[in-house]
């Protein structure tokens, strides 16, 4: 049976370090979270982020704007938060209503306050392996999970299913920086089962319930499930068939309790990074 990569346990280790960093700062730390519209998943995600922030003593300024909010109104709010010296980090919760351009608003955030690591500046720094930038939370958490399996991943063949700006693309860069051979597969890729069978590491972030089957996975692979879906019984499941794959994989992450807690933990890590950098500038 596969080793279960417990994201909750790993996240506690990250948060313990973050908590100490906040204590060392010796001043209040504030995170601003902006939600536009009433996306149900976003409401849940923000609630979870607030709960963890509260445990760490982080003050959260929450802005819930109607879905009719205009681009210039959202931009004006972001500009105000950029200028506020008491705000250490800014998070624009995605997705946005269809009439708003995410890239335009994300890049409005100052890179040093971009705790999601999604501005062009921070993504560019990731691409050239410049450690001074903020790194996206979910891919950073995934890399921590992969390494927790206890193997040197240098030279391994990693398969990344999904090519989003939030998970797939930045994860490819992180894996390359660890000297993996990387295949980024997506909805237009041919013979996905065959592609996945070549993977020493398989990460799925496609958002399809139990999409990846056991006969796609070679024995001894590390499997990371990033998907959060509802099955026909309204149960939360991941992208991979956990039970069958856990019989052949070396290590596998569960859903829930895997990538989710790690994402929130590394968000708080980025808040600590942002607060530390701004402390040095004062």
PDB file of C-alpha atoms in Angstrom, residues 46-203:
ATOM      1  CA  UNK A  46     -11.832  32.352   2.078  1.00  0.00           C
ATOM      2  CA  UNK A  47     -13.470  31.073   5.252  1.00  0.00           C
ATOM      3  CA  UNK A  48     -10.696  28.478   5.610  1.00  0.00           C
ATOM      4  CA  UNK A  49      -7.996  31.087   5.015  1.00  0.00           C
ATOM      5  CA  UNK A  50      -9.509  33.361   7.639  1.00  0.00           C
ATOM      6  CA  UNK A  51      -9.634  30.549  10.204  1.00  0.00           C
ATOM      7  CA  UNK A  52      -5.939  29.744   9.743  1.00  0.00           C
ATOM      8  CA  UNK A  53      -5.000  33.427   9.746  1.00  0.00           C
ATOM      9  CA  UNK A  54      -6.844  33.919  13.029  1.00  0.00           C
ATOM     10  CA  UNK A  55      -4.921  31.043  14.634  1.00  0.00           C
ATOM     11  CA  UNK A  56      -1.664  32.715  13.587  1.00  0.00           C
ATOM     12  CA  UNK A  57      -2.724  36.129  14.832  1.00  0.00           C
ATOM     13  CA  UNK A  58      -2.962  37.643  11.339  1.00  0.00           C
ATOM     14  CA  UNK A  59      -5.534  40.407  10.947  1.00  0.00           C
ATOM     15  CA  UNK A  60      -7.691  39.950   7.848  1.00  0.00           C
ATOM     16  CA  UNK A  61      -9.365  42.798   6.002  1.00  0.00           C
ATOM     17  CA  UNK A  62     -12.096  41.214   3.925  1.00  0.00           C
ATOM     18  CA  UNK A  63     -13.692  43.004   0.984  1.00  0.00           C
ATOM     19  CA  UNK A  64     -16.762  41.377  -0.577  1.00  0.00           C
ATOM     20  CA  UNK A  65     -17.732  43.248  -3.723  1.00  0.00           C
ATOM     21  CA  UNK A  66     -20.872  42.588  -5.808  1.00  0.00           C
ATOM     22  CA  UNK A  67     -20.531  40.688  -9.081  1.00  0.00           C
ATOM     23  CA  UNK A  68     -21.514  43.878 -10.912  1.00  0.00           C
ATOM     24  CA  UNK A  69     -18.322  45.600  -9.736  1.00  0.00           C
ATOM     25  CA  UNK A  70     -16.562  47.447 -12.563  1.00  0.00           C
ATOM     26  CA  UNK A  71     -12.892  46.985 -13.373  1.00  0.00           C
ATOM     27  CA  UNK A  72     -11.945  50.528 -12.382  1.00  0.00           C
ATOM     28  CA  UNK A  73     -13.711  50.114  -9.026  1.00  0.00           C
ATOM     29  CA  UNK A  74     -11.758  46.938  -8.254  1.00  0.00           C
ATOM     30  CA  UNK A  75      -8.537  48.581  -9.451  1.00  0.00           C
ATOM     31  CA  UNK A  76      -9.144  51.571  -7.170  1.00  0.00           C
ATOM     32  CA  UNK A  77      -9.543  49.256  -4.157  1.00  0.00           C
ATOM     33  CA  UNK A  78      -6.303  47.446  -5.019  1.00  0.00           C
ATOM     34  CA  UNK A  79      -4.469  50.775  -5.443  1.00  0.00           C
ATOM     35  CA  UNK A  80      -5.626  51.852  -2.001  1.00  0.00           C
ATOM     36  CA  UNK A  81      -4.415  48.626  -0.415  1.00  0.00           C
ATOM     37  CA  UNK A  82      -1.077  48.923  -2.211  1.00  0.00           C
ATOM     38  CA  UNK A  83      -0.641  52.373  -0.695  1.00  0.00           C
ATOM     39  CA  UNK A  84      -1.680  51.289   2.817  1.00  0.00           C
ATOM     40  CA  UNK A  85       1.486  50.676   4.834  1.00  0.00           C
ATOM     41  CA  UNK A  86      -0.527  48.643   7.351  1.00  0.00           C
ATOM     42  CA  UNK A  87      -1.473  46.034   4.717  1.00  0.00           C
ATOM     43  CA  UNK A  88       1.261  43.433   4.228  1.00  0.00           C
ATOM     44  CA  UNK A  89      -0.385  41.158   1.659  1.00  0.00           C
ATOM     45  CA  UNK A  90      -3.184  41.338  -0.903  1.00  0.00           C
ATOM     46  CA  UNK A  91      -5.104  38.342  -2.234  1.00  0.00           C
ATOM     47  CA  UNK A  92      -7.601  38.629  -5.097  1.00  0.00           C
ATOM     48  CA  UNK A  93      -9.736  35.488  -4.869  1.00  0.00           C
ATOM     49  CA  UNK A  94     -10.307  33.753  -8.200  1.00  0.00           C
ATOM     50  CA  UNK A  95     -12.414  33.164 -10.239  1.00  0.00           C
ATOM     51  CA  UNK A  96     -13.725  36.621 -11.061  1.00  0.00           C
ATOM     52  CA  UNK A  97     -17.016  37.435 -12.765  1.00  0.00           C
ATOM     53  CA  UNK A  98     -16.763  36.982 -16.531  1.00  0.00           C
ATOM     54  CA  UNK A  99     -16.726  40.690 -17.355  1.00  0.00           C
ATOM     55  CA  UNK A 100     -13.513  41.266 -15.378  1.00  0.00           C
ATOM     56  CA  UNK A 101     -10.026  40.504 -16.730  1.00  0.00           C
ATOM     57  CA  UNK A 102      -8.070  38.615 -14.036  1.00  0.00           C
ATOM     58  CA  UNK A 103      -4.646  39.446 -15.467  1.00  0.00           C
ATOM     59  CA  UNK A 104      -5.324  43.192 -15.491  1.00  0.00           C
ATOM     60  CA  UNK A 105      -6.375  43.208 -11.833  1.00  0.00           C
ATOM     61  CA  UNK A 106      -3.778  40.742 -10.574  1.00  0.00           C
ATOM     62  CA  UNK A 107      -0.979  42.822 -12.076  1.00  0.00           C
ATOM     63  CA  UNK A 108      -2.362  45.869 -10.291  1.00  0.00           C
ATOM     64  CA  UNK A 109      -1.139  44.319  -7.025  1.00  0.00           C
ATOM     65  CA  UNK A 110       2.361  45.352  -5.973  1.00  0.00           C
ATOM     66  CA  UNK A 111       4.644  42.288  -6.447  1.00  0.00           C
ATOM     67  CA  UNK A 112       5.888  42.559  -2.864  1.00  0.00           C
ATOM     68  CA  UNK A 113       2.275  42.286  -1.614  1.00  0.00           C
ATOM     69  CA  UNK A 114       1.252  39.572  -4.090  1.00  0.00           C
ATOM     70  CA  UNK A 115       0.878  36.679  -1.656  1.00  0.00           C
ATOM     71  CA  UNK A 116      -0.628  34.429  -4.358  1.00  0.00           C
ATOM     72  CA  UNK A 117       2.541  34.789  -6.452  1.00  0.00           C
ATOM     73  CA  UNK A 118       0.528  35.404  -9.619  1.00  0.00           C
ATOM     74  CA  UNK A 119       1.692  38.800 -10.884  1.00  0.00           C
ATOM     75  CA  UNK A 120       3.786  38.838 -14.058  1.00  0.00           C
ATOM     76  CA  UNK A 121       6.774  40.005 -12.028  1.00  0.00           C
ATOM     77  CA  UNK A 122       6.595  37.086  -9.609  1.00  0.00           C
ATOM     78  CA  UNK A 123       5.824  34.535 -12.326  1.00  0.00           C
ATOM     79  CA  UNK A 124       8.770  35.867 -14.320  1.00  0.00           C
ATOM     80  CA  UNK A 125      11.051  35.485 -11.312  1.00  0.00           C
ATOM     81  CA  UNK A 126       9.868  31.895 -10.923  1.00  0.00           C
ATOM     82  CA  UNK A 127      10.654  31.241 -14.602  1.00  0.00           C
ATOM     83  CA  UNK A 128      14.287  32.373 -14.172  1.00  0.00           C
ATOM     84  CA  UNK A 129      14.588  30.742 -10.719  1.00  0.00           C
ATOM     85  CA  UNK A 130      14.965  34.059  -8.894  1.00  0.00           C
ATOM     86  CA  UNK A 131      14.237  33.294  -5.249  1.00  0.00           C
ATOM     87  CA  UNK A 132      13.379  36.914  -4.421  1.00  0.00           C
ATOM     88  CA  UNK A 133       9.879  36.539  -5.874  1.00  0.00           C
ATOM     89  CA  UNK A 134       6.690  35.220  -4.283  1.00  0.00           C
ATOM     90  CA  UNK A 135       5.946  31.661  -5.395  1.00  0.00           C
ATOM     91  CA  UNK A 136       2.401  30.387  -6.088  1.00  0.00           C
ATOM     92  CA  UNK A 137       0.998  28.656  -3.015  1.00  0.00           C
ATOM     93  CA  UNK A 138      -0.447  25.413  -4.442  1.00  0.00           C
ATOM     94  CA  UNK A 139       2.593  24.424  -6.566  1.00  0.00           C
ATOM     95  CA  UNK A 140       4.930  25.218  -3.661  1.00  0.00           C
ATOM     96  CA  UNK A 141       2.846  23.020  -1.391  1.00  0.00           C
ATOM     97  CA  UNK A 142       2.841  20.248  -3.997  1.00  0.00           C
ATOM     98  CA  UNK A 143       6.632  20.294  -4.200  1.00  0.00           C
ATOM     99  CA  UNK A 144       6.792  19.954  -0.405  1.00  0.00           C
ATOM    100  CA  UNK A 145       4.433  16.976  -0.596  1.00  0.00           C
ATOM    101  CA  UNK A 146       6.440  15.266  -3.334  1.00  0.00           C
ATOM    102  CA  UNK A 147       9.676  15.650  -1.397  1.00  0.00           C
ATOM    103  CA  UNK A 148       8.008  14.287   1.745  1.00  0.00           C
ATOM    104  CA  UNK A 149       7.761  10.904   0.007  1.00  0.00           C
ATOM    105  CA  UNK A 150      11.438  10.500   0.842  1.00  0.00           C
ATOM    106  CA  UNK A 151      13.015  10.085  -2.586  1.00  0.00           C
ATOM    107  CA  UNK A 152      15.562  12.164  -4.474  1.00  0.00           C
ATOM    108  CA  UNK A 153      13.430  13.325  -7.397  1.00  0.00           C
ATOM    109  CA  UNK A 154      16.333  14.516  -9.545  1.00  0.00           C
ATOM    110  CA  UNK A 155      16.125  12.773 -12.930  1.00  0.00           C
ATOM    111  CA  UNK A 156      12.580  11.521 -12.376  1.00  0.00           C
ATOM    112  CA  UNK A 157       9.952  11.866 -15.101  1.00  0.00           C
ATOM    113  CA  UNK A 158       7.092  14.034 -13.808  1.00  0.00           C
ATOM    114  CA  UNK A 159       3.718  14.215 -15.539  1.00  0.00           C
ATOM    115  CA  UNK A 160       1.660  17.344 -14.837  1.00  0.00           C
ATOM    116  CA  UNK A 161      -1.992  17.105 -15.897  1.00  0.00           C
ATOM    117  CA  UNK A 162      -3.313  20.633 -16.350  1.00  0.00           C
ATOM    118  CA  UNK A 163      -1.724  23.838 -17.613  1.00  0.00           C
ATOM    119  CA  UNK A 164      -3.335  26.620 -15.583  1.00  0.00           C
ATOM    120  CA  UNK A 165      -1.413  29.726 -14.571  1.00  0.00           C
ATOM    121  CA  UNK A 166      -2.173  28.918 -10.921  1.00  0.00           C
ATOM    122  CA  UNK A 167      -0.990  25.288 -10.737  1.00  0.00           C
ATOM    123  CA  UNK A 168       0.161  23.543 -13.916  1.00  0.00           C
ATOM    124  CA  UNK A 169       2.538  26.031 -15.513  1.00  0.00           C
ATOM    125  CA  UNK A 170       4.354  27.177 -12.356  1.00  0.00           C
ATOM    126  CA  UNK A 171       4.612  23.573 -11.188  1.00  0.00           C
ATOM    127  CA  UNK A 172       6.384  22.641 -14.425  1.00  0.00           C
ATOM    128  CA  UNK A 173       9.028  25.288 -13.686  1.00  0.00           C
ATOM    129  CA  UNK A 174       9.513  24.099 -10.096  1.00  0.00           C
ATOM    130  CA  UNK A 175       9.946  20.488 -11.219  1.00  0.00           C
ATOM    131  CA  UNK A 176      12.475  21.522 -13.873  1.00  0.00           C
ATOM    132  CA  UNK A 177      14.417  23.388 -11.189  1.00  0.00           C
ATOM    133  CA  UNK A 178      14.597  20.095  -9.262  1.00  0.00           C
ATOM    134  CA  UNK A 179      16.111  18.444 -12.366  1.00  0.00           C
ATOM    135  CA  UNK A 180      13.045  16.427 -13.300  1.00  0.00           C
ATOM    136  CA  UNK A 181      12.102  15.592 -16.855  1.00  0.00           C
ATOM    137  CA  UNK A 182       8.653  17.136 -17.202  1.00  0.00           C
ATOM    138  CA  UNK A 183       5.695  16.409 -19.475  1.00  0.00           C
ATOM    139  CA  UNK A 184       2.804  18.874 -19.253  1.00  0.00           C
ATOM    140  CA  UNK A 185      -0.338  17.126 -20.517  1.00  0.00           C
ATOM    141  CA  UNK A 186      -3.737  18.735 -21.056  1.00  0.00           C
ATOM    142  CA  UNK A 187      -7.119  18.317 -22.745  1.00  0.00           C
ATOM    143  CA  UNK A 188      -5.568  18.192 -26.230  1.00  0.00           C
ATOM    144  CA  UNK A 189      -2.924  15.599 -25.327  1.00  0.00           C
ATOM    145  CA  UNK A 190      -3.282  12.239 -27.044  1.00  0.00           C
ATOM    146  CA  UNK A 191      -3.234   8.920 -25.174  1.00  0.00           C
ATOM    147  CA  UNK A 192      -3.245  10.356 -21.645  1.00  0.00           C
ATOM    148  CA  UNK A 193      -3.143   6.893 -20.043  1.00  0.00           C
ATOM    149  CA  UNK A 194       0.009   6.107 -22.024  1.00  0.00           C
ATOM    150  CA  UNK A 195       1.572   9.438 -21.112  1.00  0.00           C
ATOM    151  CA  UNK A 196       0.865   8.925 -17.403  1.00  0.00           C
ATOM    152  CA  UNK A 197       2.328   5.397 -17.404  1.00  0.00           C
ATOM    153  CA  UNK A 198       5.740   6.953 -18.076  1.00  0.00           C
ATOM    154  CA  UNK A 199       5.543   9.030 -14.909  1.00  0.00           C
ATOM    155  CA  UNK A 200       7.631   8.474 -11.805  1.00  0.00           C
ATOM    156  CA  UNK A 201       5.583  11.390 -10.466  1.00  0.00           C
ATOM    157  CA  UNK A 202       2.011  12.136 -11.591  1.00  0.00           C
ATOM    158  CA  UNK A 203       0.228  15.328 -10.518  1.00  0.00           C
TER     159      UNK A 203
END
